[in-house]
Coordinates of N, CA, C and O in Angstrom, one line a residue:
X1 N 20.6 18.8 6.2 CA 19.2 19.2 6.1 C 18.5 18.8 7.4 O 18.7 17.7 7.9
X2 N 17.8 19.7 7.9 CA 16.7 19.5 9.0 C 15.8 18.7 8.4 O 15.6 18.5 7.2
X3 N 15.1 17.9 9.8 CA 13.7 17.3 9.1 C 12.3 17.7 7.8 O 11.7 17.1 7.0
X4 N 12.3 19.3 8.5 CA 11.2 19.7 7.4 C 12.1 19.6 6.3 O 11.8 18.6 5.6
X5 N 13.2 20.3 5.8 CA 13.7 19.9 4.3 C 13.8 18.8 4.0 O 13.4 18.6 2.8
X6 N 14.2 17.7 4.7 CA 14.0 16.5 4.3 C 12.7 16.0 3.7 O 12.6 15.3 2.8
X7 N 11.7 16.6 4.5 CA 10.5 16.2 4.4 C 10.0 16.9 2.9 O 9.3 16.4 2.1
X8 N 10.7 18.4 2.8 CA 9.7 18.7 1.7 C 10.9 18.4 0.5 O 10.6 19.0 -0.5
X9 N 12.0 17.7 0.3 CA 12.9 17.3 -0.4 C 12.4 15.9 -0.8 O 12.5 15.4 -1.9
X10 N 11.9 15.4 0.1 CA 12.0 14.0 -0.2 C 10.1 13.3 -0.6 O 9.8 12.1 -0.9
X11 N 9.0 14.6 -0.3 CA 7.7 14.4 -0.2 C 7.2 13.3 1.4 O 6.2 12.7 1.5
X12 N 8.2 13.4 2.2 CA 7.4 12.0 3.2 C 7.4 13.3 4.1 O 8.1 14.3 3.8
X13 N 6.3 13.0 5.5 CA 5.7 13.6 6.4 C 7.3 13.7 7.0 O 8.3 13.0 6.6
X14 N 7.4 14.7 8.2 CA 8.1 14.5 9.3 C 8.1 13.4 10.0 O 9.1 12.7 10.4
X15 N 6.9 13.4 10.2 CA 6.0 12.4 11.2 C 6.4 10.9 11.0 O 6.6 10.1 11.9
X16 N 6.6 10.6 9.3 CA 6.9 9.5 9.0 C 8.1 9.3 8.9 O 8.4 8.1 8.8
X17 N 9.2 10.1 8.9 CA 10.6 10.0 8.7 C 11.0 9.9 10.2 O 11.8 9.0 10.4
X18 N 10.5 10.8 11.6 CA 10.4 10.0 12.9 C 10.5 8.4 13.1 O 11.4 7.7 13.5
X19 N 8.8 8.4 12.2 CA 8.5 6.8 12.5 C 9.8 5.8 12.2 O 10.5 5.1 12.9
X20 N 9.7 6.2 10.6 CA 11.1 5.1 9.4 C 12.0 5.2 11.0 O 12.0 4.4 11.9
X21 N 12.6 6.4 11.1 CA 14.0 6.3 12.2 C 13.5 5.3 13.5 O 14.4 4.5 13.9
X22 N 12.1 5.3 14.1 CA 12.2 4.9 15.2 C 11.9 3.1 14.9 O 11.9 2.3 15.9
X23 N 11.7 2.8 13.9 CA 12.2 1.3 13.6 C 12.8 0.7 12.8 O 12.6 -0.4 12.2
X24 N 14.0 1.7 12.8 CA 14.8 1.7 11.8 C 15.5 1.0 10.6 O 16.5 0.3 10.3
X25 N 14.0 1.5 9.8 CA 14.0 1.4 8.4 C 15.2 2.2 7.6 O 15.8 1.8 6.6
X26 N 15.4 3.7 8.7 CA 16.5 4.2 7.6 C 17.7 4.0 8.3 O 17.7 3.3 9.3
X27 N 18.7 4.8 7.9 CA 20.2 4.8 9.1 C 19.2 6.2 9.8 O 18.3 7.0 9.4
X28 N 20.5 5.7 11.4 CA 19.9 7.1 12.4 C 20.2 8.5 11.5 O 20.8 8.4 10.4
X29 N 19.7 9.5 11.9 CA 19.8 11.0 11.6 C 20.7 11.1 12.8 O 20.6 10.9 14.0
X30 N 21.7 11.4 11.7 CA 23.3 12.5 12.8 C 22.2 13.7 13.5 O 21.3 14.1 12.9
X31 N 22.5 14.0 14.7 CA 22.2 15.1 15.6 C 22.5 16.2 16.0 O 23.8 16.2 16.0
X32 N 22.2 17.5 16.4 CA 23.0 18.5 15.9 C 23.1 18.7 17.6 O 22.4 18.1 18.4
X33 N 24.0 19.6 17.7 CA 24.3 20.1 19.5 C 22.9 20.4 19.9 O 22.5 19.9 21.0
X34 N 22.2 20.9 19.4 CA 20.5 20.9 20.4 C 19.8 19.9 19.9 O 18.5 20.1 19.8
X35 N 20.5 18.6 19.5 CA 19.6 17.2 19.2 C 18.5 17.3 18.2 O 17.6 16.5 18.2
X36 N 18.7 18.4 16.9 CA 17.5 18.2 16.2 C 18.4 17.1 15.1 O 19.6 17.1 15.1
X37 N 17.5 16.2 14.1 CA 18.5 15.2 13.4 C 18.6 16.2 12.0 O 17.9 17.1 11.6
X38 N 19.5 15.8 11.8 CA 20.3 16.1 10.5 C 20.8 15.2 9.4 O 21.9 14.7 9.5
X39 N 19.9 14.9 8.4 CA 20.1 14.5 6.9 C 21.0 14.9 5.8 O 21.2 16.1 5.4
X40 N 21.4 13.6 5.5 CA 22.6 13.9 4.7 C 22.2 13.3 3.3 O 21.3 12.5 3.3
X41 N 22.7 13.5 2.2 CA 21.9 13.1 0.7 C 21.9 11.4 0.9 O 21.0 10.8 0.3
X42 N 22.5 11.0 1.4 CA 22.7 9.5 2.0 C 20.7 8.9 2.3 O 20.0 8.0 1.9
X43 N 20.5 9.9 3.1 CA 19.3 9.5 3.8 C 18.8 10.2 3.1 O 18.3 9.2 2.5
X44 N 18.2 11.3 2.3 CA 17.6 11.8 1.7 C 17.0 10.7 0.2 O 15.8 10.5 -0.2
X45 N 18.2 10.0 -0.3 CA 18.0 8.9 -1.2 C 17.2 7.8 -0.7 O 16.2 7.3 -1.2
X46 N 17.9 7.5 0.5 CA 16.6 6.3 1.7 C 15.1 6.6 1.4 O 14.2 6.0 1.0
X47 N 15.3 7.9 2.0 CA 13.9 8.4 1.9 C 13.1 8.3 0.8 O 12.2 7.4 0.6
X48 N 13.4 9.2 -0.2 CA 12.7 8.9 -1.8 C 12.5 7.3 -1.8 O 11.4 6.8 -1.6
X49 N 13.4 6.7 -2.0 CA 13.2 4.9 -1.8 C 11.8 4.3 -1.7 O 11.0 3.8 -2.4
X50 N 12.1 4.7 0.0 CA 11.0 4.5 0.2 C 9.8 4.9 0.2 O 8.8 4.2 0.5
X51 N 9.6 6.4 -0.3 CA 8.4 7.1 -0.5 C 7.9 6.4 -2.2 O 6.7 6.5 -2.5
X52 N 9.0 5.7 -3.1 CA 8.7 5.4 -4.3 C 8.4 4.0 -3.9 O 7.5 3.6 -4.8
X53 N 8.6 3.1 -3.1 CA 8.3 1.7 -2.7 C 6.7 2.2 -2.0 O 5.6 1.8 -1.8
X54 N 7.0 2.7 -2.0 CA 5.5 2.7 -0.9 C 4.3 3.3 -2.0 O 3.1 3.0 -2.1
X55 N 4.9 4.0 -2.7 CA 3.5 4.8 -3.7 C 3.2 3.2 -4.8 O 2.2 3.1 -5.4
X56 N 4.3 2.3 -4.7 CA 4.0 1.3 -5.9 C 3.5 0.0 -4.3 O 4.0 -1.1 -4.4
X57 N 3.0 0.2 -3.6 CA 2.2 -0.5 -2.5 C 3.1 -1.5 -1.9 O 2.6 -2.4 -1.2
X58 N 4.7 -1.5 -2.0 CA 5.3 -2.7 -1.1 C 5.3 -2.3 0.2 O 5.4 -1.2 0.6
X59 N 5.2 -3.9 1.1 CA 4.8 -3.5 2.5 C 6.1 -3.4 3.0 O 7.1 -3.7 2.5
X60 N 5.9 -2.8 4.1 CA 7.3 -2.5 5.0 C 8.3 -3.4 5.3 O 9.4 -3.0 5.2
X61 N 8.0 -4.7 5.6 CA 8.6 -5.6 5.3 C 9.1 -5.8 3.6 O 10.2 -6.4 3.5
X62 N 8.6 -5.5 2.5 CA 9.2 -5.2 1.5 C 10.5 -4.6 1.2 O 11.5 -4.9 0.6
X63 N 9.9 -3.4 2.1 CA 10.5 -2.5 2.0 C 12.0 -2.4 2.7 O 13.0 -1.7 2.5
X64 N 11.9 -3.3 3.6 CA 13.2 -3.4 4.1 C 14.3 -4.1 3.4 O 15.5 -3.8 3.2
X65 N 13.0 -5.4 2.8 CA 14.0 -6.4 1.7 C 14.9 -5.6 0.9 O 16.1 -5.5 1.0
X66 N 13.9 -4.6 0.0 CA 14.8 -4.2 -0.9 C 15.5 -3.0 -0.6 O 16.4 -2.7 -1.4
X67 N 15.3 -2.1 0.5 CA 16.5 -1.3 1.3 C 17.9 -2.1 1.5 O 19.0 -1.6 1.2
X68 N 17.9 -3.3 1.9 CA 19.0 -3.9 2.2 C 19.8 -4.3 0.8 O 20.9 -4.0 0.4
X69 N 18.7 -5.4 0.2 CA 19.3 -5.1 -1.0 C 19.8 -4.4 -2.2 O 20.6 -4.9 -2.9
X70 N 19.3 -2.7 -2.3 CA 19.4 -2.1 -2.2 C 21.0 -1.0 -2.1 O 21.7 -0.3 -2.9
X71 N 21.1 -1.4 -1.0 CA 22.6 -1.0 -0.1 C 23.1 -1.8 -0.5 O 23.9 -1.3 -1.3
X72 N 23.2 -2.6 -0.5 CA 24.1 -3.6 -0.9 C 24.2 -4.0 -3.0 O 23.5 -4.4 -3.9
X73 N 25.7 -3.7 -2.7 CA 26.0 -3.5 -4.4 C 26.6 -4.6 -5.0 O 26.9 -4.7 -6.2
X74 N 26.6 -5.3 -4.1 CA 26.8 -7.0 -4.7 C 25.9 -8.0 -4.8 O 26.1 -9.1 -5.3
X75 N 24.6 -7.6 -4.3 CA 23.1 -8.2 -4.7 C 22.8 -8.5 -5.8 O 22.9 -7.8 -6.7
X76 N 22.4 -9.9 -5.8 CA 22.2 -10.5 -7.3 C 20.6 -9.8 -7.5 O 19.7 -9.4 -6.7
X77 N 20.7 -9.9 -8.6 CA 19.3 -8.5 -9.1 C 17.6 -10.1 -8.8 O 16.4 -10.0 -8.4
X78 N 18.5 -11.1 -9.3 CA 17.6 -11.6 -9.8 C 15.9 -11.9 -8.1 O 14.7 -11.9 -8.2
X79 N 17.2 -12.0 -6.5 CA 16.5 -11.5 -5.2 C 15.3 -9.8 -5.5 O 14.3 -9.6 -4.8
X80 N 15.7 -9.4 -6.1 CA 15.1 -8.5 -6.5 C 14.2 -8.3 -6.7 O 13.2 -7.9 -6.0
X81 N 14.3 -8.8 -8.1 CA 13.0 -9.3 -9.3 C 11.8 -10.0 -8.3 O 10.6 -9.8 -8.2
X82 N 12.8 -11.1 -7.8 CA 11.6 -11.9 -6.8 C 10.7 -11.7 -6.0 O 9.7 -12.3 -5.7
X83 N 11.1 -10.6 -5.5 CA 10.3 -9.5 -4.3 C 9.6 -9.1 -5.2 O 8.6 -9.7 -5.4
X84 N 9.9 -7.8 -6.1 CA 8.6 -7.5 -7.2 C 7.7 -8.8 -7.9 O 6.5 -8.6 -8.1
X85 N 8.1 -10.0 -8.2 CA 7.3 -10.4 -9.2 C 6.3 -11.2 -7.7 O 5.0 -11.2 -7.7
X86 N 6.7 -11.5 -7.1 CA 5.7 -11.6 -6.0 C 4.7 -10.3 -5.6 O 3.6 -10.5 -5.1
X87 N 5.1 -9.3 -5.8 CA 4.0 -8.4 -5.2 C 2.7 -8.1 -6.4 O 1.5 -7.6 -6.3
X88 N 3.7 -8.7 -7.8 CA 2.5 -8.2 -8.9 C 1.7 -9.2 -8.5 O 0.5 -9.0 -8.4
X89 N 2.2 -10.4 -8.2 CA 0.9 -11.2 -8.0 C 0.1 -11.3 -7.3 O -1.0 -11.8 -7.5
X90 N 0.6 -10.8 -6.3 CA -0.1 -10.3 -4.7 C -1.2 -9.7 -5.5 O -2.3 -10.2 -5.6
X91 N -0.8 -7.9 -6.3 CA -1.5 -7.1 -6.6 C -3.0 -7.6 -7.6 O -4.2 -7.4 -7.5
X92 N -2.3 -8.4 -8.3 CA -3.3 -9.2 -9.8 C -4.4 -9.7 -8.7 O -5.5 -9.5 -9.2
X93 N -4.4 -10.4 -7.5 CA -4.8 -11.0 -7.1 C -5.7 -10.4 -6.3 O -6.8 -10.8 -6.2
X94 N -5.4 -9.1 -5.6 CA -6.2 -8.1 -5.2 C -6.9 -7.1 -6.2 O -7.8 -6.3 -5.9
X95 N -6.6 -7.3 -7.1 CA -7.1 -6.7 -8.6 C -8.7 -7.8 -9.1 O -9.8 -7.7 -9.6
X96 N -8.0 -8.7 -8.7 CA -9.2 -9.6 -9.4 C -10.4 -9.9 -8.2 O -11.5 -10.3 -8.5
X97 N -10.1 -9.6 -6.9 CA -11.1 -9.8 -5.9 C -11.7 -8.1 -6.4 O -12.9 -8.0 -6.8
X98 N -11.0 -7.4 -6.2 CA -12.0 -6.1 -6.5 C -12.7 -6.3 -7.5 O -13.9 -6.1 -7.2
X99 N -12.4 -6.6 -8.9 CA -13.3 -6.6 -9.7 C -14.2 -7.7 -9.7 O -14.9 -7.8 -10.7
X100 N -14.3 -8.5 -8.8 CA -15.3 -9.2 -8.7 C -16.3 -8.5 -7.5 O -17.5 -8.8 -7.6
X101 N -16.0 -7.9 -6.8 CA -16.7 -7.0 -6.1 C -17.7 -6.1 -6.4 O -18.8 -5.9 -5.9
X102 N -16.7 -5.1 -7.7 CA -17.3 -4.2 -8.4 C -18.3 -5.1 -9.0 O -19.4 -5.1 -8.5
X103 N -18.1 -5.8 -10.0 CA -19.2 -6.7 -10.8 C -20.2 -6.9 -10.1 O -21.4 -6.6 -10.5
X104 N -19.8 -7.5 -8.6 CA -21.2 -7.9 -7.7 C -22.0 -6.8 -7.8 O -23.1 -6.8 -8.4
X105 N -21.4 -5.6 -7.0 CA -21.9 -4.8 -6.9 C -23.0 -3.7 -8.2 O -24.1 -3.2 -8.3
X106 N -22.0 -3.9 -9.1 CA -22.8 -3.0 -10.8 C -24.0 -4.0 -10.7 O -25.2 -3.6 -11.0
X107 N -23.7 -5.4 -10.4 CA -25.3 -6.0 -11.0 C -26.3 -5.9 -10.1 O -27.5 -6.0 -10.5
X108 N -26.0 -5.7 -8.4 CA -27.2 -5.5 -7.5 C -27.9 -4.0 -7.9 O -29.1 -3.8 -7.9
X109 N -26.9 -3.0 -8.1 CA -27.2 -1.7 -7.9 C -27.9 -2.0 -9.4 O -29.1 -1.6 -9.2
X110 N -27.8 -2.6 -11.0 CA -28.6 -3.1 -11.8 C -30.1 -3.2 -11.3 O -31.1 -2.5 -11.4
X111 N -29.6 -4.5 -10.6 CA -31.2 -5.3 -9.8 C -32.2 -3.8 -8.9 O -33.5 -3.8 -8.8
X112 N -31.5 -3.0 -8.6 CA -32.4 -2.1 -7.1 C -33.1 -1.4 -8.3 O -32.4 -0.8 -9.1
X113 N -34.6 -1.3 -8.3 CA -35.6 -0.1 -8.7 C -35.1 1.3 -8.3 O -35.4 2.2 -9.0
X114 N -34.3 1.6 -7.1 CA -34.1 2.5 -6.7 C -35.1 3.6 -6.8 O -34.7 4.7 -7.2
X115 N -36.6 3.3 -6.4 CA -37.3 3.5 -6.0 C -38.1 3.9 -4.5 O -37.4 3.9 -3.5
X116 N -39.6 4.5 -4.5 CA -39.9 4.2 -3.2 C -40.2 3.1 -2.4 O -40.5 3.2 -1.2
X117 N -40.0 1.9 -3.3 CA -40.1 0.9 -2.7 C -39.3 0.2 -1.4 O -38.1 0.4 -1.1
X118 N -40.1 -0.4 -0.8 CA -38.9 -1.2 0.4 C -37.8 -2.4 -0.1 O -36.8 -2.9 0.5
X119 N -38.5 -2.5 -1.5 CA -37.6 -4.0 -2.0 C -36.4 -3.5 -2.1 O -36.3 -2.4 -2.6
X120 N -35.1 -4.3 -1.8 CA -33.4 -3.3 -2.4 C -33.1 -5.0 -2.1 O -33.2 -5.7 -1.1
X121 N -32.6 -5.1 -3.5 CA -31.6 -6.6 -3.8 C -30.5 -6.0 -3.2 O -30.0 -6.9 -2.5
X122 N -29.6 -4.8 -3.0 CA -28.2 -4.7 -2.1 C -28.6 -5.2 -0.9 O -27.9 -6.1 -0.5
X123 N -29.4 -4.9 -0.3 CA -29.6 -5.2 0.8 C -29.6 -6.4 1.4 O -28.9 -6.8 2.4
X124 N -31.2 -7.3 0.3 CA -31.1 -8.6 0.9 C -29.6 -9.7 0.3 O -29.3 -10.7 0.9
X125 N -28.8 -9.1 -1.0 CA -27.7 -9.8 -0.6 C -26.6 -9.8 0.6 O -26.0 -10.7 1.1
X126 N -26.5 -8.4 0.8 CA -26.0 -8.0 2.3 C -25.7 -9.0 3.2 O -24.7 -9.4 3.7
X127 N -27.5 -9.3 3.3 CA -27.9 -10.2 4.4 C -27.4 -11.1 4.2 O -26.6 -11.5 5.0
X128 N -27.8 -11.8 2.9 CA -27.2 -13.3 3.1 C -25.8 -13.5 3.7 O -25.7 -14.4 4.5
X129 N -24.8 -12.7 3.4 CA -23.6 -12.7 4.0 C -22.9 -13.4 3.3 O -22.0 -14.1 3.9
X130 N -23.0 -13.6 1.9 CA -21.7 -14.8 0.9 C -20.9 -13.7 0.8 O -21.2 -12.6 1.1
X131 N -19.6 -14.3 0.2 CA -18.8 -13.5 -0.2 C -19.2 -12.9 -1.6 O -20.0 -13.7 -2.0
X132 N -18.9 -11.8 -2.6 CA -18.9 -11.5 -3.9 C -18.4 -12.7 -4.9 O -18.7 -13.0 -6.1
X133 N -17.9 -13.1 -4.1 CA -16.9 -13.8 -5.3 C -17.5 -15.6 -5.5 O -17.0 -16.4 -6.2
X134 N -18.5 -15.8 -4.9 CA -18.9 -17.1 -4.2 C -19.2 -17.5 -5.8 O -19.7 -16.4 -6.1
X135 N -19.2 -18.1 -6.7 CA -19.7 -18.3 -8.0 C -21.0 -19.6 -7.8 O -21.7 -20.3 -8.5
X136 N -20.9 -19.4 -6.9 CA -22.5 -20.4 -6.8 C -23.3 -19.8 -6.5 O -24.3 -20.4 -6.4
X137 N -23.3 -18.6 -6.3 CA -24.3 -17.4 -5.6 C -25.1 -17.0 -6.7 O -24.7 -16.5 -7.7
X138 N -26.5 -17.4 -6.1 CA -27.7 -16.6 -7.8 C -28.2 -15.4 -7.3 O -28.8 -15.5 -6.2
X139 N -28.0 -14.0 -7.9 CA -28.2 -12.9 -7.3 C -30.2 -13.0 -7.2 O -30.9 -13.5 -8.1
X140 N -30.6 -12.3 -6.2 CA -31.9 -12.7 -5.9 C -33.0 -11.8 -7.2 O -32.7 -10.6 -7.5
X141 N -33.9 -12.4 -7.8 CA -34.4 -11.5 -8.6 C -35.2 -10.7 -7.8 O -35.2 -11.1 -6.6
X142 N -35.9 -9.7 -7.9 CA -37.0 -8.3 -8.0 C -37.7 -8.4 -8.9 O -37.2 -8.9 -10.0
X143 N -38.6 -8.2 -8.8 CA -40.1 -7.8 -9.6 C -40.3 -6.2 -9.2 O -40.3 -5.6 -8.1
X144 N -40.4 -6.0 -10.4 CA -40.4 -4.0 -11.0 C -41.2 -3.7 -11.1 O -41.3 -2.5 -11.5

């Protein structure tokens, strides 16, 4: 397979199947007499891989972990597991700063008249500059 089949075989850009090769994430692409690369189901499986690693958010460095392990058919699963149960937590943990974000956020957009007024609680919390998540933070009242 040429790159575009690859590409529309496997759903990853050209562009990114370049990239994977030029830090080689996947094996090289065999080359043909006028040097275009050539994919074999070998690499085509690489690819999905990693277009399925990447749609469930592991980083490239992830991604290599479990490419290797992966290829390798004597890997104990439980290296595996470890890589995933680390990223759910990674994830839970970016899950829970967002929703504290969102929360900040539903209760200022709450607080704003969204009015013609100049008063906007988004704003003067802005300023203050705490984080969302600061739990000592008293959001500022408005008068309506």
């Amino acid at each position: 397979m040429n790159i575009g089949q690859a590409s529309k075989a496997t759903g990853v850009t050209a562009k990114m199947i370049r990239y994977y090769d030029e830090i080689d994430l996947v094996r090289p692409a065999s080359r043909t007499d006028s040097n275009y690369r050539e994919y074999d189901d070998r690499q085509i499986n690489e690819l999905r891989f990693i277009k399925r690693a990447r749609s469930l958010g592991f980083s490239m460095e992830e991604i290599t972990q479990l490419l290797s392990l992966w290829r390798d058919r004597g890997r104990p699963s439980r290296e595996v597991k470890a890589i995933a149960d680390r990223h759910v937590a990674d994830l839970d943990a970016r899950i829970g700063e967002m929703q504290a974000m969102a929360d900040t956020l539903r209760h200022l957009s709450h607080c704003c008249a969204g009015d013609d007024r100049p008063d906007c609680p988004i704003l003067a919390d802005l300023t203050e500059g705490k984080e969302p998540s600061d739990p000592v933070k008293r959001r500022p009242s408005f008068n309506r």
